[in-house]
PDB file of C-alpha atoms in Angstrom:
ATOM      1  CA  MET Y   1      -4.752  -7.567  -7.300  1.00  0.00           C
ATOM      2  CA  TRP Y   2      -5.070  -4.171  -5.619  1.00  0.00           C
ATOM      3  CA  THR Y   3      -8.480  -2.902  -4.535  1.00  0.00           C
ATOM      4  CA  ALA Y   4      -9.518   0.707  -3.842  1.00  0.00           C
ATOM      5  CA  ARG Y   5     -10.744   1.265  -0.270  1.00  0.00           C
ATOM      6  CA  PRO Y   6     -12.508   4.654  -0.111  1.00  0.00           C
ATOM      7  CA  GLU Y   7     -12.075   6.225   3.321  1.00  0.00           C
ATOM      8  CA  LYS Y   8     -14.549   9.096   3.060  1.00  0.00           C
ATOM      9  CA  ASP Y   9     -14.161  10.212   6.694  1.00  0.00           C
ATOM     10  CA  LEU Y  10     -10.396  10.422   6.144  1.00  0.00           C
ATOM     11  CA  GLY Y  11     -10.653  12.138   2.743  1.00  0.00           C
ATOM     12  CA  ALA Y  12      -8.571   9.440   1.076  1.00  0.00           C
ATOM     13  CA  VAL Y  13      -8.632   6.268  -0.975  1.00  0.00           C
ATOM     14  CA  LEU Y  14      -6.326   3.527   0.246  1.00  0.00           C
ATOM     15  CA  HIS Y  15      -5.428   0.802  -2.258  1.00  0.00           C
ATOM     16  CA  LEU Y  16      -4.539  -2.591  -0.798  1.00  0.00           C
ATOM     17  CA  PRO Y  17      -4.307  -6.191  -1.928  1.00  0.00           C
ATOM     18  CA  ARG Y  18      -7.876  -7.512  -2.053  1.00  0.00           C
ATOM     19  CA  GLN Y  19      -7.440  -9.921   0.874  1.00  0.00           C
ATOM     20  CA  TYR Y  20      -7.012  -7.047   3.337  1.00  0.00           C
ATOM     21  CA  VAL Y  21     -10.116  -6.381   5.438  1.00  0.00           C
ATOM     22  CA  ARG Y  22     -10.939  -3.231   7.373  1.00  0.00           C
ATOM     23  CA  PHE Y  23     -11.284  -4.489  10.923  1.00  0.00           C
ATOM     24  CA  HIS Y  24     -11.060  -1.389  13.106  1.00  0.00           C
ATOM     25  CA  GLU Y  25     -11.699   2.327  12.985  1.00  0.00           C
ATOM     26  CA  GLN Y  26     -11.509   5.073  15.539  1.00  0.00           C
ATOM     27  CA  GLY Y  27     -11.854   8.801  15.853  1.00  0.00           C
ATOM     28  CA  GLY Y  28     -14.080  11.359  14.245  1.00  0.00           C
ATOM     29  CA  ALA Y  29     -14.511  15.092  13.789  1.00  0.00           C
ATOM     30  CA  ASP Y  30     -14.474  15.617  17.574  1.00  0.00           C
ATOM     31  CA  ASP Y  31     -12.060  12.782  18.353  1.00  0.00           C
ATOM     32  CA  GLN Y  32      -8.802  13.248  16.423  1.00  0.00           C
ATOM     33  CA  PRO Y  33      -7.111  11.552  14.774  1.00  0.00           C
ATOM     34  CA  ARG Y  34      -9.309   9.414  12.555  1.00  0.00           C
ATOM     35  CA  MET Y  35      -7.926   5.971  11.803  1.00  0.00           C
ATOM     36  CA  ALA Y  36      -8.731   2.933   9.667  1.00  0.00           C
ATOM     37  CA  ILE Y  37      -6.873  -0.334  10.256  1.00  0.00           C
ATOM     38  CA  TYR Y  38      -6.682  -3.211   7.784  1.00  0.00           C
ATOM     39  CA  ASP Y  39      -5.416  -6.746   8.262  1.00  0.00           C
ATOM     40  CA  ASN Y  40      -5.574 -10.075   6.484  1.00  0.00           C
ATOM     41  CA  ASP Y  41      -3.678 -12.522   8.677  1.00  0.00           C
ATOM     42  CA  GLU Y  42      -2.796 -10.788  11.971  1.00  0.00           C
ATOM     43  CA  VAL Y  43       0.820 -10.560  10.746  1.00  0.00           C
ATOM     44  CA  VAL Y  44       1.067  -7.562   8.375  1.00  0.00           C
ATOM     45  CA  GLN Y  45      -1.174  -4.683   9.427  1.00  0.00           C
ATOM     46  CA  VAL Y  46      -1.929  -1.462   7.535  1.00  0.00           C
ATOM     47  CA  ARG Y  47      -3.301   1.716   9.025  1.00  0.00           C
ATOM     48  CA  LEU Y  48      -4.193   5.096   7.639  1.00  0.00           C
ATOM     49  CA  THR Y  49      -4.496   7.977  10.077  1.00  0.00           C
ATOM     50  CA  GLN Y  50      -5.680  11.525   9.377  1.00  0.00           C
ATOM     51  CA  TRP Y  51      -5.668  14.697  11.479  1.00  0.00           C
ATOM     52  CA  ASP Y  52      -7.673  17.787  10.499  1.00  0.00           C
ATOM     53  CA  LYS Y  53      -4.865  19.858  12.038  1.00  0.00           C
ATOM     54  CA  ALA Y  54      -1.367  18.386  11.867  1.00  0.00           C
ATOM     55  CA  PRO Y  55       0.111  17.596  15.301  1.00  0.00           C
ATOM     56  CA  ALA Y  56       3.616  18.442  14.001  1.00  0.00           C
ATOM     57  CA  SER Y  57       5.626  18.702  10.804  1.00  0.00           C
ATOM     58  CA  PRO Y  58       6.112  15.384   8.971  1.00  0.00           C
ATOM     59  CA  MET Y  59       9.645  15.083  10.408  1.00  0.00           C
ATOM     60  CA  GLY Y  60       8.393  16.097  13.849  1.00  0.00           C
ATOM     61  CA  ARG Y  61       5.699  13.426  13.725  1.00  0.00           C
ATOM     62  CA  ALA Y  62       8.219  10.829  12.511  1.00  0.00           C
ATOM     63  CA  ARG Y  63      10.500  11.668  15.444  1.00  0.00           C
ATOM     64  CA  GLU Y  64       7.559  11.442  17.899  1.00  0.00           C
ATOM     65  CA  GLN Y  65       6.794   7.966  16.568  1.00  0.00           C
ATOM     66  CA  ALA Y  66      10.455   6.958  16.890  1.00  0.00           C
ATOM     67  CA  GLU Y  67      10.359   7.996  20.555  1.00  0.00           C
ATOM     68  CA  THR Y  68       7.330   5.736  21.017  1.00  0.00           C
ATOM     69  CA  TRP Y  69       9.155   2.751  19.482  1.00  0.00           C
ATOM     70  CA  ALA Y  70      12.233   3.475  21.621  1.00  0.00           C
ATOM     71  CA  GLY Y  71       9.989   3.119  24.660  1.00  0.00           C
ATOM     72  CA  TYR Y  72       9.415  -0.531  23.772  1.00  0.00           C
ATOM     73  CA  GLY Y  73      13.112  -1.371  23.876  1.00  0.00           C
ATOM     74  CA  LYS Y  74      15.984  -1.372  21.407  1.00  0.00           C
ATOM     75  CA  SER Y  75      15.033   0.588  18.269  1.00  0.00           C
ATOM     76  CA  LYS Y  76      16.473   2.296  15.197  1.00  0.00           C
ATOM     77  CA  THR Y  77      14.704   4.677  12.817  1.00  0.00           C
ATOM     78  CA  LEU Y  78      15.853   5.908   9.417  1.00  0.00           C
ATOM     79  CA  TYR Y  79      14.241   9.109   8.080  1.00  0.00           C
ATOM     80  CA  THR Y  80      13.893  10.087   4.436  1.00  0.00           C
ATOM     81  CA  PRO Y  81      12.516  13.572   3.681  1.00  0.00           C
ATOM     82  CA  THR Y  82      10.495  13.420   0.463  1.00  0.00           C
ATOM     83  CA  SER Y  83       7.367  14.782  -1.160  1.00  0.00           C
ATOM     84  CA  PHE Y  84       4.032  13.175  -1.892  1.00  0.00           C
ATOM     85  CA  HIS Y  85       1.965  14.608  -4.753  1.00  0.00           C
ATOM     86  CA  GLY Y  86       3.677  17.941  -4.159  1.00  0.00           C
ATOM     87  CA  TYR Y  87       3.141  17.910  -0.381  1.00  0.00           C
ATOM     88  CA  GLU Y  88       5.883  17.864   2.251  1.00  0.00           C
ATOM     89  CA  ALA Y  89       6.432  14.305   3.465  1.00  0.00           C
ATOM     90  CA  VAL Y  90       8.780  12.000   5.368  1.00  0.00           C
ATOM     91  CA  ILE Y  91       9.253   8.253   5.220  1.00  0.00           C
ATOM     92  CA  ALA Y  92      10.281   6.657   8.506  1.00  0.00           C
ATOM     93  CA  ASP Y  93      11.567   3.089   8.612  1.00  0.00           C
ATOM     94  CA  THR Y  94      11.825   1.728  12.148  1.00  0.00           C
ATOM     95  CA  THR Y  95      12.957  -1.544  13.617  1.00  0.00           C
ATOM     96  CA  TYR Y  96      12.280  -2.152  17.294  1.00  0.00           C
ATOM     97  CA  GLU Y  97      12.610  -5.108  19.612  1.00  0.00           C
ATOM     98  CA  THR Y  98      10.420  -5.897  22.554  1.00  0.00           C
ATOM     99  CA  GLU Y  99      10.417  -9.093  24.590  1.00  0.00           C
ATOM    100  CA  GLY Y 100      12.533 -10.862  21.957  1.00  0.00           C
ATOM    101  CA  THR Y 101      10.240  -9.997  19.045  1.00  0.00           C
ATOM    102  CA  VAL Y 102      11.624  -7.728  16.310  1.00  0.00           C
ATOM    103  CA  THR Y 103       9.112  -5.591  14.433  1.00  0.00           C
ATOM    104  CA  ARG Y 104       9.539  -3.325  11.429  1.00  0.00           C
ATOM    105  CA  VAL Y 105       7.285  -0.318  10.939  1.00  0.00           C
ATOM    106  CA  MET Y 106       7.287   1.656   7.695  1.00  0.00           C
ATOM    107  CA  GLU Y 107       5.494   5.018   7.734  1.00  0.00           C
ATOM    108  CA  LEU Y 108       4.733   7.865   5.355  1.00  0.00           C
ATOM    109  CA  MET Y 109       3.799  11.197   6.958  1.00  0.00           C
ATOM    110  CA  VAL Y 110       2.232  13.786   4.624  1.00  0.00           C
ATOM    111  CA  LEU Y 111       1.365  17.417   5.408  1.00  0.00           C
ATOM    112  CA  THR Y 112      -1.197  18.998   3.079  1.00  0.00           C
ATOM    113  CA  ASP Y 113      -1.313  22.676   2.183  1.00  0.00           C
ATOM    114  CA  ASP Y 114      -4.332  23.181   4.460  1.00  0.00           C
ATOM    115  CA  SER Y 115      -2.442  21.698   7.472  1.00  0.00           C
ATOM    116  CA  ARG Y 116      -4.039  18.251   7.493  1.00  0.00           C
ATOM    117  CA  MET Y 117      -1.748  15.325   8.145  1.00  0.00           C
ATOM    118  CA  TYR Y 118      -1.924  11.788   6.813  1.00  0.00           C
ATOM    119  CA  GLU Y 119       0.059   8.852   8.117  1.00  0.00           C
ATOM    120  CA  LEU Y 120       0.251   5.576   6.207  1.00  0.00           C
ATOM    121  CA  ARG Y 121       1.756   2.835   8.359  1.00  0.00           C
ATOM    122  CA  VAL Y 122       2.552  -0.844   7.830  1.00  0.00           C
ATOM    123  CA  ASP Y 123       3.678  -3.073  10.717  1.00  0.00           C
ATOM    124  CA  MET Y 124       5.388  -6.404  10.011  1.00  0.00           C
ATOM    125  CA  PRO Y 125       7.695  -8.937  11.657  1.00  0.00           C
ATOM    126  CA  LYS Y 126      11.361  -8.277  10.888  1.00  0.00           C
ATOM    127  CA  GLY Y 127      13.563 -10.989   9.414  1.00  0.00           C
ATOM    128  CA  THR Y 128      10.779 -13.199   8.056  1.00  0.00           C
ATOM    129  CA  ALA Y 129       9.099 -13.800   4.698  1.00  0.00           C
ATOM    130  CA  HIS Y 130       6.302 -11.582   6.030  1.00  0.00           C
ATOM    131  CA  GLU Y 131       8.728  -8.647   6.039  1.00  0.00           C
ATOM    132  CA  LYS Y 132       9.104  -8.875   2.266  1.00  0.00           C
ATOM    133  CA  ARG Y 133       5.319  -8.954   1.857  1.00  0.00           C
ATOM    134  CA  GLY Y 134       4.859  -6.065   4.293  1.00  0.00           C
ATOM    135  CA  THR Y 135       7.434  -3.953   2.469  1.00  0.00           C
ATOM    136  CA  ALA Y 136       5.667  -4.631  -0.839  1.00  0.00           C
ATOM    137  CA  VAL Y 137       2.301  -3.683   0.696  1.00  0.00           C
ATOM    138  CA  PHE Y 138       3.754  -0.429   2.050  1.00  0.00           C
ATOM    139  CA  LYS Y 139       5.339   0.526  -1.262  1.00  0.00           C
ATOM    140  CA  GLY Y 140       2.221  -0.371  -3.264  1.00  0.00           C
ATOM    141  CA  ALA Y 141      -0.147   1.412  -0.879  1.00  0.00           C
ATOM    142  CA  ARG Y 142       2.112   4.490  -0.840  1.00  0.00           C
ATOM    143  CA  GLU Y 143       2.287   4.629  -4.641  1.00  0.00           C
ATOM    144  CA  ARG Y 144      -1.492   4.294  -4.980  1.00  0.00           C
ATOM    145  CA  LEU Y 145      -2.655   6.417  -2.009  1.00  0.00           C
ATOM    146  CA  GLU Y 146      -5.097   9.136  -3.021  1.00  0.00           C
ATOM    147  CA  ILE Y 147      -5.598  12.157  -0.798  1.00  0.00           C
ATOM    148  CA  ASP Y 148      -8.709  14.275  -1.470  1.00  0.00           C
ATOM    149  CA  PRO Y 149      -9.860  12.047  -4.339  1.00  0.00           C
TER     150      PRO Y 149
END
């Protein structure tokens, strides 16, 4: 069962399986970006990030993130330009390895007409049953994400 998680400071409603708990937040009007992080088992983590002024285009932001993952070790990112509710968007799907652990990160970057940026991100272990669950959480959260509800 999916539950709506209003994120008023981020101007969004994130929908997640009910067992996910908001365990961390950071940022504010004077400390960009704003971020809310959800977890339920310390294995598959979901975060929603919002900037009042986009740091880059969606593809630019996706490439910046890919550079970050490359810094951890071996990595590969696939980019898919798309749209989200009429806004310019990119989906980035990254696999990176660090110290023998392989992680998959799925991200949606959305640029609104007023230059805000949203980033939905799900981190999960690659090659495990948790990867299937993490992929389902990403797809479900992406489909249900509300911006400016």
